[in-house]
PDB file of C-alpha atoms in Angstrom:
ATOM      1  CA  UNK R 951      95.970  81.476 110.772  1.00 87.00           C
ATOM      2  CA  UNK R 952      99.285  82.521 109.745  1.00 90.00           C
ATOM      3  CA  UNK R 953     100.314  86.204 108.841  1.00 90.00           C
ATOM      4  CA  UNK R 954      99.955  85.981 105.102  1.00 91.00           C
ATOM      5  CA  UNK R 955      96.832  84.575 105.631  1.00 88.00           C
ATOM      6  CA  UNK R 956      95.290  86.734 107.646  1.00 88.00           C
ATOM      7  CA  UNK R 957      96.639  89.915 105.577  1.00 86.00           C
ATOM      8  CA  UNK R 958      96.352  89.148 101.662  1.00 88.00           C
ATOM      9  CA  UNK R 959      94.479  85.733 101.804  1.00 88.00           C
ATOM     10  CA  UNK R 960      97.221  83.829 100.918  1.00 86.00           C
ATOM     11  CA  UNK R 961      96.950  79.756 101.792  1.00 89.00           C
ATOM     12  CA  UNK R 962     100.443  78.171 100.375  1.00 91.00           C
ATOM     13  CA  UNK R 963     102.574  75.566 102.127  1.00 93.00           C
ATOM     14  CA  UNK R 964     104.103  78.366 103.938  1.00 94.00           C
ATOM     15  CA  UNK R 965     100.617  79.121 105.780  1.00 94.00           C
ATOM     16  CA  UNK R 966     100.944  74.967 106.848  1.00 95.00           C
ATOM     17  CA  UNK R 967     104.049  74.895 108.218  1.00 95.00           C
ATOM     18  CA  UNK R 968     102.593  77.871 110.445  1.00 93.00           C
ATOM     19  CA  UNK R 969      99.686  75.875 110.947  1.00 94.00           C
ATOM     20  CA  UNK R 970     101.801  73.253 111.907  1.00 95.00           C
ATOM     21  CA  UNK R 971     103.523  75.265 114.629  1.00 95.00           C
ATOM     22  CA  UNK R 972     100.275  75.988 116.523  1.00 94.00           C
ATOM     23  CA  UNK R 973      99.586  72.701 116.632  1.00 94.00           C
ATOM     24  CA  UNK R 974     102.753  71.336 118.224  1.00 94.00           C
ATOM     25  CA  UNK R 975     102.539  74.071 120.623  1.00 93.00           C
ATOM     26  CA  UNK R 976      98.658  73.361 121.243  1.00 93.00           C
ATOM     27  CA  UNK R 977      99.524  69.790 121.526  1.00 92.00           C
ATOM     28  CA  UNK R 978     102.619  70.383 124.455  1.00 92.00           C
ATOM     29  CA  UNK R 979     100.569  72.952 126.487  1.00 91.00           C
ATOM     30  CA  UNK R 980      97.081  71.640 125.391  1.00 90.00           C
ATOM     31  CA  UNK R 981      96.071  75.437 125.373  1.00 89.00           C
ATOM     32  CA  UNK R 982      95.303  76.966 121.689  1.00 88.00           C
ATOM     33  CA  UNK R 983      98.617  78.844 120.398  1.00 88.00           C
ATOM     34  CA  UNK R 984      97.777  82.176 120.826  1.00 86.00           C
ATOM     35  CA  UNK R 985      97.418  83.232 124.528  1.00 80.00           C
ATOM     36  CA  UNK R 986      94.434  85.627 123.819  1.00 78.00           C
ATOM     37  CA  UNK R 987      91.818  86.969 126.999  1.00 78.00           C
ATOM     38  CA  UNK R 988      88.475  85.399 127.544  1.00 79.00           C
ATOM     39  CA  UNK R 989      86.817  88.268 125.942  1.00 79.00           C
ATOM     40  CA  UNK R 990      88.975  89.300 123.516  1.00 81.00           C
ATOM     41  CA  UNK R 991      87.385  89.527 120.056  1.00 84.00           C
ATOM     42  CA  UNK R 992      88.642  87.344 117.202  1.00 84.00           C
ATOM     43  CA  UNK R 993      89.345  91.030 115.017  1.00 86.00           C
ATOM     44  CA  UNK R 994      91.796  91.849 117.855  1.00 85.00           C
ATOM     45  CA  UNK R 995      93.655  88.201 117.410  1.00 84.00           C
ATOM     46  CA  UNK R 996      93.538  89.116 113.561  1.00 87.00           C
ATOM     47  CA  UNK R 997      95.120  91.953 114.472  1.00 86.00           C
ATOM     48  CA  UNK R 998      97.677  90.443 116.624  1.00 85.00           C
ATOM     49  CA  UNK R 999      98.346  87.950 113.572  1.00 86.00           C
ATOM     50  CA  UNK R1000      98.646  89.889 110.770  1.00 87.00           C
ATOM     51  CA  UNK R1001      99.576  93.607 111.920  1.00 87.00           C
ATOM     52  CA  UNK R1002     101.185  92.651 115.125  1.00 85.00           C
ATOM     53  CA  UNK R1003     105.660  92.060 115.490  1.00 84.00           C
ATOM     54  CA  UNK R1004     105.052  88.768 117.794  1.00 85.00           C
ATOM     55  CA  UNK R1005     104.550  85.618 117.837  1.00 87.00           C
ATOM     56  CA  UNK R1006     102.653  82.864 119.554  1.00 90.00           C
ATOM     57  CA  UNK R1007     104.282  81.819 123.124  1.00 89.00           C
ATOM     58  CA  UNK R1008     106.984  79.173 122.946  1.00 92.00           C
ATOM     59  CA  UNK R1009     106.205  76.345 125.533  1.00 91.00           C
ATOM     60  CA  UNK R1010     109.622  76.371 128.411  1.00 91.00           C
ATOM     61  CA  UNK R1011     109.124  72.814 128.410  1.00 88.00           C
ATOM     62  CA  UNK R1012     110.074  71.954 125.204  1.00 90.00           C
ATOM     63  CA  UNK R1013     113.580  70.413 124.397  1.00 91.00           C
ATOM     64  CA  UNK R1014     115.465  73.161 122.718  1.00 94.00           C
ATOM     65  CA  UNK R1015     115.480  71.092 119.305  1.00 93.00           C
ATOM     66  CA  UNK R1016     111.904  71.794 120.330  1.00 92.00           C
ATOM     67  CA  UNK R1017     112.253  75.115 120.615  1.00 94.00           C
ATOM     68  CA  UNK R1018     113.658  75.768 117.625  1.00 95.00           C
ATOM     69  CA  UNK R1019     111.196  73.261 115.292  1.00 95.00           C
ATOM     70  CA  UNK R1020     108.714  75.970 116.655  1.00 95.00           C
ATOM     71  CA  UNK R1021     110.532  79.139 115.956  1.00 95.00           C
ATOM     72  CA  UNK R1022     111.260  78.207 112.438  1.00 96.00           C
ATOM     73  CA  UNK R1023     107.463  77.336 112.319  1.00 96.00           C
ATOM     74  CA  UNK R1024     106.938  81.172 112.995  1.00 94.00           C
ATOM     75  CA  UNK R1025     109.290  82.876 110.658  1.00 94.00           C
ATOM     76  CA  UNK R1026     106.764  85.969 109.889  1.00 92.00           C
ATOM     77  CA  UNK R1027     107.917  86.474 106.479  1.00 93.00           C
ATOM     78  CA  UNK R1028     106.542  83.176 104.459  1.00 93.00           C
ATOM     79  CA  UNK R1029     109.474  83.468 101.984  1.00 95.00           C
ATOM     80  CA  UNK R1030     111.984  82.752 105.248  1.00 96.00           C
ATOM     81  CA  UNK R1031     109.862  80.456 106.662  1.00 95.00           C
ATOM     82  CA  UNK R1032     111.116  76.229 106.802  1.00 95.00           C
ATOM     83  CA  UNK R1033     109.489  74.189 104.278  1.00 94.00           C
ATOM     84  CA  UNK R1034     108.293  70.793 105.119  1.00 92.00           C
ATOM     85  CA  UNK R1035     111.138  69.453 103.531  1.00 92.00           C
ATOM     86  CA  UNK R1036     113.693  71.618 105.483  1.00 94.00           C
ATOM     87  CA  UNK R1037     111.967  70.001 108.660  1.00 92.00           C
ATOM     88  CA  UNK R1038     112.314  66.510 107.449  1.00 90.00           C
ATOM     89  CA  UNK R1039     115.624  66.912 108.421  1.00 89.00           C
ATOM     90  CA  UNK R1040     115.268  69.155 111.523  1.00 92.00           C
ATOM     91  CA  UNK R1041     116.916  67.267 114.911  1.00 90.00           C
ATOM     92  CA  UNK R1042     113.480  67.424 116.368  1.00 89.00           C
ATOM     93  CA  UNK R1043     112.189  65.101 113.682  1.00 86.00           C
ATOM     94  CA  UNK R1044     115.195  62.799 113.983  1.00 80.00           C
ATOM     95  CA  UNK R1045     115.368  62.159 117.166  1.00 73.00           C
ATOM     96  CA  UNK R1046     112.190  60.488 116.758  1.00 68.00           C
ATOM     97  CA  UNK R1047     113.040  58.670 113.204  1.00 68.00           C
ATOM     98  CA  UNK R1048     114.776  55.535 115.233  1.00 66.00           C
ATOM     99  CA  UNK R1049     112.281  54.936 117.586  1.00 65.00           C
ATOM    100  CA  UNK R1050     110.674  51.258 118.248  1.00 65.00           C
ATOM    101  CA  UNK R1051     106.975  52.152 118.427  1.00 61.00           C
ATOM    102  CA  UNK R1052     105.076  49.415 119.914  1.00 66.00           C
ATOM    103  CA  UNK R1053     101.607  50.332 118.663  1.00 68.00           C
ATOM    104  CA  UNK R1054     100.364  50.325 115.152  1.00 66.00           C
ATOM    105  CA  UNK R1055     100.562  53.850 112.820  1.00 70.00           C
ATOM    106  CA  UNK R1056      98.237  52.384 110.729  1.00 71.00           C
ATOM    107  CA  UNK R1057      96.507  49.183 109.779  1.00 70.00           C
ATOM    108  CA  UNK R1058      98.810  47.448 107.860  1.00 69.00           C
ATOM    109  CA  UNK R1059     100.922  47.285 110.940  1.00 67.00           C
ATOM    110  CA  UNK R1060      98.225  46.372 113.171  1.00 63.00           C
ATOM    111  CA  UNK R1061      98.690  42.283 111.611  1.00 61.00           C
ATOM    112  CA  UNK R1062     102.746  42.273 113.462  1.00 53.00           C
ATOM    113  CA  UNK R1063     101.642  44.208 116.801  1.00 52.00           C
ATOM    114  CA  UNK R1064     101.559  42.402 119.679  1.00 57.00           C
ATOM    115  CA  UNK R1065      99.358  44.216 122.650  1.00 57.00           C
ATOM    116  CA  UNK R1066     101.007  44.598 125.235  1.00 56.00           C
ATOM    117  CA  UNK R1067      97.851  44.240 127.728  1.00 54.00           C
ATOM    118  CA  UNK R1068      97.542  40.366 126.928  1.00 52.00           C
ATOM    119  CA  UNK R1069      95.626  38.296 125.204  1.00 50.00           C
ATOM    120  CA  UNK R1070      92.681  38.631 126.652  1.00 50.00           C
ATOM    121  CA  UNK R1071      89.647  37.157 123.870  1.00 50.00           C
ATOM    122  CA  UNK R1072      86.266  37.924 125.062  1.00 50.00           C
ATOM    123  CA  UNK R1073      84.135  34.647 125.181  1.00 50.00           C
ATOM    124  CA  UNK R1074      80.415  34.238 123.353  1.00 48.00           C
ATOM    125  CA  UNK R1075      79.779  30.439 124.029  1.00 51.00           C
ATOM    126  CA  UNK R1076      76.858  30.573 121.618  1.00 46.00           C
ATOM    127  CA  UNK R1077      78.848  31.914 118.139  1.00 44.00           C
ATOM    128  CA  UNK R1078      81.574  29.262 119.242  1.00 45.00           C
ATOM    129  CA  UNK R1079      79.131  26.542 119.114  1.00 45.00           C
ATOM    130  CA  UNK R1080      77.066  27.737 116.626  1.00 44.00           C
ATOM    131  CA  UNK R1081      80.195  28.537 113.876  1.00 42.00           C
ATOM    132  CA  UNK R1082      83.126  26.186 115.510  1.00 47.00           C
ATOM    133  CA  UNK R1083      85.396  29.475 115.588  1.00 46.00           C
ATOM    134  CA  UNK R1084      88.980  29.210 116.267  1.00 50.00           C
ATOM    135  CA  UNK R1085      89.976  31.906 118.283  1.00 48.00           C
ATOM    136  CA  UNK R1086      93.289  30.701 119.372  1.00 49.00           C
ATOM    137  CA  UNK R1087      94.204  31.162 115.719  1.00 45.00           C
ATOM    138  CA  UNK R1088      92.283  34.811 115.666  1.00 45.00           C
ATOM    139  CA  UNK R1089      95.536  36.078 116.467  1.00 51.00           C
ATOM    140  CA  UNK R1090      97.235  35.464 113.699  1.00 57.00           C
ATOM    141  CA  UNK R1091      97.148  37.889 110.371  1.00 64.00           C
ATOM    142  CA  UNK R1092      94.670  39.761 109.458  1.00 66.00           C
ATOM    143  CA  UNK R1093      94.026  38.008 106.101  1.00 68.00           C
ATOM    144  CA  UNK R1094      93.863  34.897 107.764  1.00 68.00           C
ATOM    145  CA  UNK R1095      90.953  36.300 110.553  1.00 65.00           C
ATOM    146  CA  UNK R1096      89.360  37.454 107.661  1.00 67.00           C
ATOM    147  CA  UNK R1097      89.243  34.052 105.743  1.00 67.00           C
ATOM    148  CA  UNK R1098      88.332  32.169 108.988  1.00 65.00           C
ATOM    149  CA  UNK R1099      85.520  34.738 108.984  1.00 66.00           C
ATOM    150  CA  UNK R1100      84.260  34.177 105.348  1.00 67.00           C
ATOM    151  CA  UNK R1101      84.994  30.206 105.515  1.00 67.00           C
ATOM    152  CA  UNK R1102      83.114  29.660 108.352  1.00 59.00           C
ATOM    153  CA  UNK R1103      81.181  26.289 107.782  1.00 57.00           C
ATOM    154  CA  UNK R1104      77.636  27.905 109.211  1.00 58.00           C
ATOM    155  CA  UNK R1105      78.215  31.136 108.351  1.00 60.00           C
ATOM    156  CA  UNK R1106      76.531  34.203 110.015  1.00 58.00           C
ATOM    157  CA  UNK R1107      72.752  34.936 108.834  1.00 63.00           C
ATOM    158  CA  UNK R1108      72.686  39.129 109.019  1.00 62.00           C
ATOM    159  CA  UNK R1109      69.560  38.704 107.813  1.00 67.00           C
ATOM    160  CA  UNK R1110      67.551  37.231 110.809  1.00 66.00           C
ATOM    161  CA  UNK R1111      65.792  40.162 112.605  1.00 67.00           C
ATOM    162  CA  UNK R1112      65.326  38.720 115.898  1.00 67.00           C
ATOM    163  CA  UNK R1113      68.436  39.889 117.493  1.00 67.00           C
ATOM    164  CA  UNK R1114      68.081  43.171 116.092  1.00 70.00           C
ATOM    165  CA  UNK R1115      67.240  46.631 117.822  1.00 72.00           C
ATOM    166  CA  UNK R1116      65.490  49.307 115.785  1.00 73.00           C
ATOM    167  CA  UNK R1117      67.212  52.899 116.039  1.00 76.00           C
ATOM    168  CA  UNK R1118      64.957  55.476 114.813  1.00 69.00           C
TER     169      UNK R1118
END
């Protein structure tokens, strides 16, 4: 929770970007942002946020672009604090702008990635004899497995119950 949270309720963009510095640090140290004692109540750690001068702990290991990402994240006062926009621009958002990611973001990207494990196609002998399924040509687009799938000259009966399992 951010400061102007935790004091006068307030839950604005500025109380994200805070939000947002937590979670980088929580993802670099994979401990939560705050380094509070095992038995600490959470009323002290409100009290730490909202009453309290400092700030969560600032991994060493980060890259000092790094570094200061996460300092702007904590700016106390809301009304100083980076927006999202500001950070758009930050060098430890560029730096990773150019990059050649070979994995997918989303789906629609998932149709021009190419795993890089191989193309290893599990085998069921009985739906390629049953349905004459291509799977050499499975790894083409997506709309195109999908079609293959629907266009299938036997296609699939869901409605036979003797393969099924019941799960109550």
């Amino acid at each position: 929770m951010s400061p102007e949270s935790v004091n006068y309720g307030e839950n604005e963009s500025p109380a994200d970007i805070w939000a947002l510095g937590c979670a980088v640090v929580e993802m670099v140290t994979g401990k939560p942002a705050w380094n509070v004692e095992k038995d600490s109540s959470m009323w002290s750690l409100l009290l730490k946020i909202g009453a309290g001068e400092e700030s969560p702990m600032i991994p060493e290991d980060l890259s000092k672009e790094g570094k200061d990402f996460v300092e702007k994240c904590f700016v106390k006062d809301p009304r100083k604090r980076w927006t999202a926009e500001m950070f758009l621009n930050h060098p430890f958002i560029e730096e990773g702008k150019n990059a050649n990611d070979s994995s997918p973001r989303n789906h629609f990207d998932f149709s021009d990635w190419v795993s890089s494990v191989g193309d290893s196609t599990p085998s069921f002998p009985e739906f390629e004899e049953s349905c004459q399924w291509d799977f050499v040509s499975c790894s083409c687009s997506v709309s195109n497995r999908l079609r293959q799938l629907v266009t299938v000259e036997m296609p699939v009966s869901w409605s036979e119950s003797d393969s099924w399992i019941s799960v109550r």
